[in-house]
Amino acid sequence: MLSGVRSLCKGFSVRGMSLSPRQINRWPSNESSEPPTDCPRVLITGGLGQLGVGLAQMLRKQYGKENIILSDIRRPPTEVYNMGPFVYADVLDYKNLRELVVNNRITWLVHYSALLSAIGEANVALARTINITGLHNVLDLALENCLRLFVPSTIGAFGPSSPRDPAPDLCIQRPRTIYGVSKVHAELMGEYLHHKYGLDFRCLRYPGVVSAHSKPGGGTTDYAVQIFHDALSSGHHECYLRSNTRLPMMHISDCHRATIEFMQAPESQLSLRTYNIAAMSFTPEEVAEEIRKHLPNLRVTYNPDTIRQTIADSWPVRFDDSNARQDWGWKPAYGLSELVTDMLASIREKKNNAGLPVS
């Protein structure tokens, strides 16, 4: 049971331990109430997914290799293990997480562990456990240890009754996937704990993220990654969405940069705890046409998958990210043409280095 007047990380009971304000680590009273940001100690959960490795690399360039700890429940590839600290972390094991936070003097926690939209619909019980129980574990740890906590949200946090073109930061959401429901739950829990207990909770609603450095991971927007691999291998892509399905998208470099800039922003600049971020919106046919400027023989056929098409039809066509631009200076660097050029060059280089044929 949490108690006490609102202040940053005040005393409360966590997992059966009664903690007073004197027992909770707090920022020194003779300094600003802002947590130190010059050299944070960062733990990234779910680090072997689409986003974790790249974010860790960018953070290590700024804060040093040893200050950024990547974690997952899977064995990392050799190249990832050699990049910097990697530990086993199961977000459902509260004791394991607590030991990692305490022993490594963590100050920032980036919580990437989640089951994505299409996979979540195929296994609702597992998605509920990972996406909600795991979230509660990191929320408790962040409160107990005065962490700056980042939890990503998603285009999937909106539903068919939401404004779609554009979707603002604050509106009716009511998603119809367990992934979306769990992300709305995360947004609201984080905001509640911020306003009531001072948790430094931060959340960005990511659009579809396009990256050459990770395989599609079961999301509804993953066609926008697979089409590049297919274009450079077989020259043919079968798309599981209709040709005119427009969705917000973003190059992974912009996604990582937005996350870091948001985490670095002083609390005084933030009018919200959850922001939309946007870069571009396109359809399968539009990205195919842009690819054909480089590979004219690309052939795309359409075989809509009922589950993923239904999900996509409930999502926004565009994000309104004006608050992020105004409050903390967000601005994307990649448009569609830049994204296509970079994706083709990156995947071609990876294939050449691996000795694989390129179309």
mmCIF file of C-alpha atoms in Angstrom:
data_model
loop_
_atom_site.group_PDB
_atom_site.id
_atom_site.type_symbol
_atom_site.label_atom_id
_atom_site.label_comp_id
_atom_site.label_asym_id
_atom_site.label_seq_id
_atom_site.Cartn_x
_atom_site.Cartn_y
_atom_site.Cartn_z
ATOM 1 C CA MET A 1 0.000 0.000 0.000
ATOM 2 C CA LEU A 2 1.483 3.310 -1.050
ATOM 3 C CA SER A 3 1.346 6.181 1.397
ATOM 4 C CA GLY A 4 2.537 9.700 2.040
ATOM 5 C CA VAL A 5 2.161 13.067 0.368
ATOM 6 C CA ARG A 6 3.278 13.372 -3.243
ATOM 7 C CA SER A 7 7.022 13.791 -3.678
ATOM 8 C CA LEU A 8 9.723 12.182 -5.758
ATOM 9 C CA CYS A 9 10.046 8.477 -4.818
ATOM 10 C CA LYS A 10 8.503 8.670 -1.367
ATOM 11 C CA GLY A 11 8.094 5.781 1.033
ATOM 12 C CA PHE A 12 5.743 2.926 0.235
ATOM 13 C CA SER A 13 5.367 -0.804 0.643
ATOM 14 C CA VAL A 14 6.763 -2.932 -2.173
ATOM 15 C CA ARG A 15 6.471 -6.729 -2.291
ATOM 16 C CA GLY A 16 5.900 -7.081 1.435
ATOM 17 C CA MET A 17 8.592 -4.626 2.561
ATOM 18 C CA SER A 18 7.468 -1.518 4.452
ATOM 19 C CA LEU A 19 9.689 1.311 3.360
ATOM 20 C CA SER A 20 9.798 4.789 4.830
ATOM 21 C CA PRO A 21 10.988 7.906 3.003
ATOM 22 C CA ARG A 22 14.348 7.563 4.809
ATOM 23 C CA GLN A 23 14.806 4.045 3.420
ATOM 24 C CA ILE A 24 14.201 4.971 -0.195
ATOM 25 C CA ASN A 25 17.094 6.285 -2.255
ATOM 26 C CA ARG A 26 16.377 9.910 -3.142
ATOM 27 C CA TRP A 27 18.177 12.590 -5.064
ATOM 28 C CA PRO A 28 20.216 14.723 -2.614
ATOM 29 C CA SER A 29 18.133 17.479 -1.054
ATOM 30 C CA ASN A 30 20.766 20.122 -1.768
ATOM 31 C CA GLU A 31 20.590 19.494 -5.491
ATOM 32 C CA SER A 32 17.959 19.860 -8.191
ATOM 33 C CA SER A 33 15.052 17.414 -8.090
ATOM 34 C CA GLU A 34 16.142 16.293 -11.563
ATOM 35 C CA PRO A 35 17.893 12.870 -11.574
ATOM 36 C CA PRO A 36 21.514 13.057 -12.727
ATOM 37 C CA THR A 37 21.693 12.787 -16.509
ATOM 38 C CA ASP A 38 25.411 13.354 -17.186
ATOM 39 C CA CYS A 39 26.215 9.629 -16.997
ATOM 40 C CA PRO A 40 23.200 7.416 -16.332
ATOM 41 C CA ARG A 41 23.452 3.704 -15.623
ATOM 42 C CA VAL A 42 20.977 2.101 -18.029
ATOM 43 C CA LEU A 43 19.330 -1.337 -18.029
ATOM 44 C CA ILE A 44 17.460 -2.340 -21.213
ATOM 45 C CA THR A 45 15.009 -5.246 -20.917
ATOM 46 C CA GLY A 46 14.006 -7.271 -23.974
ATOM 47 C CA GLY A 47 17.271 -6.144 -25.483
ATOM 48 C CA LEU A 48 17.478 -8.722 -28.281
ATOM 49 C CA GLY A 49 14.288 -7.519 -29.955
ATOM 50 C CA GLN A 50 14.145 -5.070 -32.838
ATOM 51 C CA LEU A 51 15.151 -2.000 -30.847
ATOM 52 C CA GLY A 52 17.416 -2.901 -27.930
ATOM 53 C CA VAL A 53 20.804 -3.489 -29.576
ATOM 54 C CA GLY A 54 20.709 -0.314 -31.660
ATOM 55 C CA LEU A 55 19.602 1.812 -28.729
ATOM 56 C CA ALA A 56 22.382 0.352 -26.576
ATOM 57 C CA GLN A 57 24.958 1.195 -29.251
ATOM 58 C CA MET A 58 23.803 4.819 -29.445
ATOM 59 C CA LEU A 59 23.719 5.190 -25.660
ATOM 60 C CA ARG A 60 27.183 3.644 -25.306
ATOM 61 C CA LYS A 61 28.612 6.227 -27.696
ATOM 62 C CA GLN A 62 27.338 8.957 -25.377
ATOM 63 C CA TYR A 63 27.750 7.443 -21.928
ATOM 64 C CA GLY A 64 30.376 4.714 -22.261
ATOM 65 C CA LYS A 65 30.139 0.987 -22.908
ATOM 66 C CA GLU A 66 30.104 -0.132 -19.275
ATOM 67 C CA ASN A 67 27.184 2.129 -18.309
ATOM 68 C CA ILE A 68 24.674 0.496 -20.681
ATOM 69 C CA ILE A 69 23.542 -3.029 -19.797
ATOM 70 C CA LEU A 70 21.572 -5.019 -22.343
ATOM 71 C CA SER A 71 19.428 -7.900 -21.101
ATOM 72 C CA ASP A 72 17.144 -10.652 -22.368
ATOM 73 C CA ILE A 73 16.192 -14.263 -21.649
ATOM 74 C CA ARG A 74 17.917 -15.539 -24.797
ATOM 75 C CA ARG A 75 21.579 -16.137 -25.510
ATOM 76 C CA PRO A 76 22.993 -13.140 -27.389
ATOM 77 C CA PRO A 77 24.845 -13.478 -30.688
ATOM 78 C CA THR A 78 28.609 -13.259 -30.291
ATOM 79 C CA GLU A 79 28.809 -9.810 -31.869
ATOM 80 C CA VAL A 80 26.179 -8.440 -29.472
ATOM 81 C CA TYR A 81 27.884 -10.022 -26.455
ATOM 82 C CA ASN A 82 31.192 -8.443 -27.477
ATOM 83 C CA MET A 83 29.671 -4.960 -27.842
ATOM 84 C CA GLY A 84 29.226 -4.422 -24.116
ATOM 85 C CA PRO A 85 27.653 -5.728 -20.905
ATOM 86 C CA PHE A 86 24.901 -8.315 -21.355
ATOM 87 C CA VAL A 87 22.983 -10.075 -18.572
ATOM 88 C CA TYR A 88 20.127 -12.536 -18.241
ATOM 89 C CA ALA A 89 16.922 -10.799 -17.124
ATOM 90 C CA ASP A 90 13.417 -12.239 -16.969
ATOM 91 C CA VAL A 91 10.897 -9.429 -16.483
ATOM 92 C CA LEU A 92 8.592 -11.908 -14.718
ATOM 93 C CA ASP A 93 11.262 -12.588 -12.067
ATOM 94 C CA TYR A 94 11.035 -9.620 -9.716
ATOM 95 C CA LYS A 95 13.915 -10.749 -7.488
ATOM 96 C CA ASN A 96 16.231 -11.161 -10.475
ATOM 97 C CA LEU A 97 15.349 -7.674 -11.740
ATOM 98 C CA ARG A 98 15.821 -6.118 -8.325
ATOM 99 C CA GLU A 99 19.286 -7.658 -7.969
ATOM 100 C CA LEU A 100 20.293 -6.309 -11.371
ATOM 101 C CA VAL A 101 19.055 -2.818 -10.555
ATOM 102 C CA VAL A 102 20.720 -2.720 -7.134
ATOM 103 C CA ASN A 103 24.001 -4.459 -7.977
ATOM 104 C CA ASN A 104 24.546 -2.359 -11.112
ATOM 105 C CA ARG A 105 23.390 0.957 -9.597
ATOM 106 C CA ILE A 106 20.853 1.445 -12.387
ATOM 107 C CA THR A 107 19.346 4.938 -12.780
ATOM 108 C CA TRP A 108 17.499 4.566 -16.112
ATOM 109 C CA LEU A 109 15.394 1.553 -17.078
ATOM 110 C CA VAL A 110 14.260 1.048 -20.689
ATOM 111 C CA HIS A 111 11.543 -1.590 -20.742
ATOM 112 C CA TYR A 112 11.371 -3.162 -24.210
ATOM 113 C CA SER A 113 10.102 -6.623 -23.207
ATOM 114 C CA ALA A 114 6.746 -7.276 -24.886
ATOM 115 C CA LEU A 115 4.838 -9.552 -27.239
ATOM 116 C CA LEU A 116 3.850 -7.607 -30.355
ATOM 117 C CA SER A 117 0.462 -7.279 -32.018
ATOM 118 C CA ALA A 118 0.074 -10.295 -34.315
ATOM 119 C CA ILE A 119 1.953 -12.714 -32.029
ATOM 120 C CA GLY A 120 0.005 -11.436 -29.029
ATOM 121 C CA GLU A 121 -3.315 -12.208 -30.696
ATOM 122 C CA ALA A 122 -2.126 -15.782 -31.258
ATOM 123 C CA ASN A 123 -1.242 -16.179 -27.561
ATOM 124 C CA VAL A 124 -3.320 -13.805 -25.453
ATOM 125 C CA ALA A 125 -2.507 -15.422 -22.097
ATOM 126 C CA LEU A 126 1.255 -15.167 -22.646
ATOM 127 C CA ALA A 127 0.945 -11.604 -23.953
ATOM 128 C CA ARG A 128 -1.075 -10.614 -20.889
ATOM 129 C CA THR A 129 1.545 -12.113 -18.590
ATOM 130 C CA ILE A 130 4.590 -10.562 -20.271
ATOM 131 C CA ASN A 131 3.072 -7.217 -21.224
ATOM 132 C CA ILE A 132 1.200 -6.514 -17.985
ATOM 133 C CA THR A 133 2.798 -8.547 -15.181
ATOM 134 C CA GLY A 134 6.268 -7.672 -16.474
ATOM 135 C CA LEU A 135 5.269 -4.003 -16.614
ATOM 136 C CA HIS A 136 4.100 -4.062 -12.985
ATOM 137 C CA ASN A 137 7.464 -5.486 -11.948
ATOM 138 C CA VAL A 138 9.426 -2.656 -13.564
ATOM 139 C CA LEU A 139 6.994 -0.021 -12.279
ATOM 140 C CA ASP A 140 7.524 -1.272 -8.730
ATOM 141 C CA LEU A 141 11.296 -1.340 -9.171
ATOM 142 C CA ALA A 142 11.329 2.156 -10.658
ATOM 143 C CA LEU A 143 9.367 3.502 -7.693
ATOM 144 C CA GLU A 144 11.476 1.673 -5.148
ATOM 145 C CA ASN A 145 14.776 2.833 -6.673
ATOM 146 C CA CYS A 146 13.871 6.282 -8.045
ATOM 147 C CA LEU A 147 14.560 5.242 -11.636
ATOM 148 C CA ARG A 148 13.798 7.185 -14.761
ATOM 149 C CA LEU A 149 11.591 4.653 -16.537
ATOM 150 C CA PHE A 150 10.948 4.504 -20.274
ATOM 151 C CA VAL A 151 8.168 2.230 -21.567
ATOM 152 C CA PRO A 152 7.386 2.423 -25.288
ATOM 153 C CA SER A 153 3.827 2.533 -26.475
ATOM 154 C CA THR A 154 2.608 2.035 -30.009
ATOM 155 C CA ILE A 155 0.376 2.882 -32.895
ATOM 156 C CA GLY A 156 -1.557 -0.142 -31.618
ATOM 157 C CA ALA A 157 -2.691 1.769 -28.520
ATOM 158 C CA PHE A 158 -5.426 3.313 -30.684
ATOM 159 C CA GLY A 159 -8.618 1.615 -31.847
ATOM 160 C CA PRO A 160 -11.366 1.950 -34.458
ATOM 161 C CA SER A 161 -13.130 4.720 -32.497
ATOM 162 C CA SER A 162 -9.943 6.835 -32.289
ATOM 163 C CA PRO A 163 -9.336 9.781 -34.620
ATOM 164 C CA ARG A 164 -7.248 8.313 -37.449
ATOM 165 C CA ASP A 165 -5.987 11.188 -39.570
ATOM 166 C CA PRO A 166 -4.262 12.418 -37.529
ATOM 167 C CA ALA A 167 -4.398 10.739 -34.123
ATOM 168 C CA PRO A 168 -3.606 13.289 -31.377
ATOM 169 C CA ASP A 169 -1.812 12.577 -28.111
ATOM 170 C CA LEU A 170 -5.017 12.736 -26.079
ATOM 171 C CA CYS A 171 -8.144 11.096 -27.470
ATOM 172 C CA ILE A 172 -10.356 8.022 -27.198
ATOM 173 C CA GLN A 173 -8.166 4.940 -27.639
ATOM 174 C CA ARG A 174 -9.975 1.632 -26.930
ATOM 175 C CA PRO A 175 -7.709 -0.761 -28.899
ATOM 176 C CA ARG A 176 -8.890 -4.236 -29.898
ATOM 177 C CA THR A 177 -5.693 -6.244 -29.485
ATOM 178 C CA ILE A 178 -4.130 -7.488 -26.256
ATOM 179 C CA TYR A 179 -0.937 -5.692 -27.293
ATOM 180 C CA GLY A 180 -2.782 -2.392 -27.606
ATOM 181 C CA VAL A 181 -4.749 -2.914 -24.403
ATOM 182 C CA SER A 182 -1.543 -3.665 -22.489
ATOM 183 C CA LYS A 183 0.099 -0.522 -23.856
ATOM 184 C CA VAL A 184 -2.831 1.704 -22.863
ATOM 185 C CA HIS A 185 -2.597 0.088 -19.438
ATOM 186 C CA ALA A 186 1.110 0.994 -19.336
ATOM 187 C CA GLU A 187 0.436 4.591 -20.359
ATOM 188 C CA LEU A 188 -2.229 5.067 -17.695
ATOM 189 C CA MET A 189 -0.365 3.278 -14.901
ATOM 190 C CA GLY A 190 2.781 5.266 -15.580
ATOM 191 C CA GLU A 191 0.914 8.561 -15.666
ATOM 192 C CA TYR A 192 -0.977 7.665 -12.485
ATOM 193 C CA LEU A 193 2.223 6.797 -10.616
ATOM 194 C CA HIS A 194 3.867 9.973 -11.866
ATOM 195 C CA HIS A 195 1.074 12.237 -10.668
ATOM 196 C CA LYS A 196 0.476 10.431 -7.387
ATOM 197 C CA TYR A 197 3.988 9.400 -6.349
ATOM 198 C CA GLY A 198 6.427 11.321 -8.519
ATOM 199 C CA LEU A 199 7.630 8.436 -10.708
ATOM 200 C CA ASP A 200 9.701 9.777 -13.600
ATOM 201 C CA PHE A 201 7.756 7.788 -16.185
ATOM 202 C CA ARG A 202 8.263 8.502 -19.893
ATOM 203 C CA CYS A 203 6.510 6.931 -22.861
ATOM 204 C CA LEU A 204 6.590 7.402 -26.634
ATOM 205 C CA ARG A 205 4.030 5.964 -29.020
ATOM 206 C CA TYR A 206 6.187 4.479 -31.752
ATOM 207 C CA PRO A 207 4.875 4.166 -35.300
ATOM 208 C CA GLY A 208 5.935 1.171 -37.390
ATOM 209 C CA VAL A 209 9.738 0.974 -37.061
ATOM 210 C CA VAL A 210 11.773 0.039 -40.143
ATOM 211 C CA SER A 211 15.234 -1.448 -39.615
ATOM 212 C CA ALA A 212 17.766 -3.365 -41.693
ATOM 213 C CA HIS A 213 19.457 -4.828 -38.638
ATOM 214 C CA SER A 214 16.753 -7.040 -37.171
ATOM 215 C CA LYS A 215 14.309 -9.571 -38.533
ATOM 216 C CA PRO A 216 10.558 -8.900 -38.542
ATOM 217 C CA GLY A 217 9.234 -9.701 -35.081
ATOM 218 C CA GLY A 218 5.528 -10.444 -35.462
ATOM 219 C CA GLY A 219 4.185 -6.922 -35.799
ATOM 220 C CA THR A 220 1.497 -5.737 -38.193
ATOM 221 C CA THR A 221 3.854 -3.217 -39.849
ATOM 222 C CA ASP A 222 6.638 -5.763 -40.439
ATOM 223 C CA TYR A 223 5.887 -5.981 -44.160
ATOM 224 C CA ALA A 224 7.760 -2.655 -44.402
ATOM 225 C CA VAL A 225 10.937 -4.490 -43.384
ATOM 226 C CA GLN A 226 10.362 -7.775 -45.231
ATOM 227 C CA ILE A 227 9.733 -6.066 -48.570
ATOM 228 C CA PHE A 228 13.342 -4.830 -48.674
ATOM 229 C CA HIS A 229 14.783 -8.281 -47.973
ATOM 230 C CA ASP A 230 12.546 -9.800 -50.643
ATOM 231 C CA ALA A 231 13.400 -7.050 -53.142
ATOM 232 C CA LEU A 232 17.099 -7.871 -52.834
ATOM 233 C CA SER A 233 16.728 -11.667 -52.787
ATOM 234 C CA SER A 234 13.880 -13.013 -54.914
ATOM 235 C CA GLY A 235 12.606 -9.763 -56.429
ATOM 236 C CA HIS A 236 9.085 -10.682 -55.304
ATOM 237 C CA HIS A 237 7.193 -9.712 -52.162
ATOM 238 C CA GLU A 238 3.791 -11.037 -51.124
ATOM 239 C CA CYS A 239 2.194 -8.464 -48.847
ATOM 240 C CA TYR A 240 -0.271 -9.441 -46.112
ATOM 241 C CA LEU A 241 -1.942 -6.011 -46.191
ATOM 242 C CA ARG A 242 -3.965 -4.343 -48.929
ATOM 243 C CA SER A 243 -1.984 -2.121 -51.280
ATOM 244 C CA ASN A 244 -3.675 1.072 -50.007
ATOM 245 C CA THR A 245 -3.245 0.447 -46.251
ATOM 246 C CA ARG A 246 -1.640 3.641 -44.971
ATOM 247 C CA LEU A 247 0.194 3.554 -41.629
ATOM 248 C CA PRO A 248 2.689 5.783 -39.771
ATOM 249 C CA MET A 249 6.297 4.606 -40.137
ATOM 250 C CA MET A 250 9.758 5.632 -38.946
ATOM 251 C CA HIS A 251 13.392 4.757 -39.661
ATOM 252 C CA ILE A 252 14.964 3.027 -36.673
ATOM 253 C CA SER A 253 17.673 5.689 -36.350
ATOM 254 C CA ASP A 254 14.995 8.333 -35.811
ATOM 255 C CA CYS A 255 13.280 6.028 -33.304
ATOM 256 C CA HIS A 256 16.465 5.600 -31.259
ATOM 257 C CA ARG A 257 17.293 9.293 -31.420
ATOM 258 C CA ALA A 258 13.791 10.284 -30.315
ATOM 259 C CA THR A 259 14.017 7.894 -27.361
ATOM 260 C CA ILE A 260 17.365 9.263 -26.196
ATOM 261 C CA GLU A 261 16.417 12.914 -26.675
ATOM 262 C CA PHE A 262 13.194 12.313 -24.750
ATOM 263 C CA MET A 263 15.012 10.563 -21.913
ATOM 264 C CA GLN A 264 17.499 13.439 -21.735
ATOM 265 C CA ALA A 265 14.842 16.162 -21.703
ATOM 266 C CA PRO A 266 14.419 17.959 -18.350
ATOM 267 C CA GLU A 267 11.157 17.125 -16.621
ATOM 268 C CA SER A 268 10.262 20.815 -16.630
ATOM 269 C CA GLN A 269 9.921 20.683 -20.433
ATOM 270 C CA LEU A 270 7.401 17.839 -20.454
ATOM 271 C CA SER A 271 3.726 18.756 -20.540
ATOM 272 C CA LEU A 272 2.786 15.094 -21.046
ATOM 273 C CA ARG A 273 4.095 11.702 -19.973
ATOM 274 C CA THR A 274 3.105 9.967 -23.230
ATOM 275 C CA TYR A 275 3.812 11.522 -26.629
ATOM 276 C CA ASN A 276 3.210 10.551 -30.244
ATOM 277 C CA ILE A 277 6.279 10.720 -32.491
ATOM 278 C CA ALA A 278 5.971 10.748 -36.272
ATOM 279 C CA ALA A 279 8.137 10.797 -39.371
ATOM 280 C CA MET A 280 6.130 9.615 -42.406
ATOM 281 C CA SER A 281 3.069 7.639 -43.450
ATOM 282 C CA PHE A 282 2.954 5.359 -46.472
ATOM 283 C CA THR A 283 1.102 2.444 -48.073
ATOM 284 C CA PRO A 284 2.608 -0.833 -49.337
ATOM 285 C CA GLU A 285 2.211 0.374 -52.897
ATOM 286 C CA GLU A 286 3.962 3.684 -52.169
ATOM 287 C CA VAL A 287 7.001 2.041 -50.604
ATOM 288 C CA ALA A 288 7.092 -0.473 -53.474
ATOM 289 C CA GLU A 289 7.110 2.382 -56.004
ATOM 290 C CA GLU A 290 9.974 4.062 -54.158
ATOM 291 C CA ILE A 291 11.944 0.788 -54.151
ATOM 292 C CA ARG A 292 11.345 0.423 -57.906
ATOM 293 C CA LYS A 293 13.324 3.635 -58.420
ATOM 294 C CA HIS A 294 16.319 1.506 -57.400
ATOM 295 C CA LEU A 295 15.088 -1.978 -58.403
ATOM 296 C CA PRO A 296 12.657 -1.547 -61.321
ATOM 297 C CA ASN A 297 11.799 -5.257 -61.550
ATOM 298 C CA LEU A 298 10.375 -5.604 -58.046
ATOM 299 C CA ARG A 299 7.067 -7.481 -58.181
ATOM 300 C CA VAL A 300 4.554 -7.162 -55.319
ATOM 301 C CA THR A 301 1.415 -9.258 -54.917
ATOM 302 C CA TYR A 302 -1.238 -8.795 -52.268
ATOM 303 C CA ASN A 303 -2.772 -11.536 -50.145
ATOM 304 C CA PRO A 304 -4.334 -9.774 -47.137
ATOM 305 C CA ASP A 305 -4.191 -11.684 -43.874
ATOM 306 C CA THR A 306 -7.490 -11.250 -42.057
ATOM 307 C CA ILE A 307 -6.022 -10.769 -38.578
ATOM 308 C CA ARG A 308 -3.311 -8.302 -39.519
ATOM 309 C CA GLN A 309 -5.495 -6.392 -41.974
ATOM 310 C CA THR A 310 -8.193 -5.988 -39.314
ATOM 311 C CA ILE A 311 -5.582 -4.719 -36.875
ATOM 312 C CA ALA A 312 -4.163 -2.259 -39.406
ATOM 313 C CA ASP A 313 -7.627 -0.958 -40.281
ATOM 314 C CA SER A 314 -8.167 -0.015 -36.625
ATOM 315 C CA TRP A 315 -4.948 2.000 -36.394
ATOM 316 C CA PRO A 316 -4.269 5.662 -37.222
ATOM 317 C CA VAL A 317 -3.288 6.740 -40.693
ATOM 318 C CA ARG A 318 -1.065 9.505 -39.297
ATOM 319 C CA PHE A 319 0.222 10.664 -35.908
ATOM 320 C CA ASP A 320 -0.035 14.234 -34.665
ATOM 321 C CA ASP A 321 3.300 14.754 -32.902
ATOM 322 C CA SER A 322 3.105 18.534 -32.510
ATOM 323 C CA ASN A 323 3.453 18.330 -28.717
ATOM 324 C CA ALA A 324 6.726 16.394 -28.955
ATOM 325 C CA ARG A 325 8.061 18.934 -31.448
ATOM 326 C CA GLN A 326 7.038 21.858 -29.264
ATOM 327 C CA ASP A 327 7.974 20.515 -25.813
ATOM 328 C CA TRP A 328 11.340 18.835 -26.382
ATOM 329 C CA GLY A 329 12.264 19.643 -29.968
ATOM 330 C CA TRP A 330 11.519 16.372 -31.763
ATOM 331 C CA LYS A 331 12.241 16.416 -35.510
ATOM 332 C CA PRO A 332 12.728 13.361 -37.775
ATOM 333 C CA ALA A 333 15.677 13.107 -40.155
ATOM 334 C CA TYR A 334 14.348 10.421 -42.548
ATOM 335 C CA GLY A 335 11.563 10.693 -45.096
ATOM 336 C CA LEU A 336 10.445 7.875 -47.394
ATOM 337 C CA SER A 337 13.143 8.351 -50.038
ATOM 338 C CA GLU A 338 15.925 8.499 -47.435
ATOM 339 C CA LEU A 339 14.526 5.439 -45.669
ATOM 340 C CA VAL A 340 14.401 3.372 -48.874
ATOM 341 C CA THR A 341 17.909 4.363 -49.954
ATOM 342 C CA ASP A 342 19.364 3.507 -46.538
ATOM 343 C CA MET A 343 17.479 0.212 -46.178
ATOM 344 C CA LEU A 344 18.569 -1.068 -49.592
ATOM 345 C CA ALA A 345 22.193 -0.072 -49.025
ATOM 346 C CA SER A 346 22.310 -1.599 -45.527
ATOM 347 C CA ILE A 347 20.697 -4.910 -46.488
ATOM 348 C CA ARG A 348 22.821 -5.184 -49.642
ATOM 349 C CA GLU A 349 25.951 -4.673 -47.541
ATOM 350 C CA LYS A 350 24.859 -7.323 -45.026
ATOM 351 C CA LYS A 351 24.159 -9.823 -47.799
ATOM 352 C CA ASN A 352 27.483 -9.125 -49.503
ATOM 353 C CA ASN A 353 29.374 -9.532 -46.242
ATOM 354 C CA ALA A 354 27.617 -12.865 -45.660
ATOM 355 C CA GLY A 355 28.370 -14.054 -49.192
ATOM 356 C CA LEU A 356 24.673 -14.202 -50.087
ATOM 357 C CA PRO A 357 23.345 -13.452 -53.588
ATOM 358 C CA VAL A 358 21.779 -10.050 -54.170
ATOM 359 C CA SER A 359 19.059 -9.433 -56.746
#
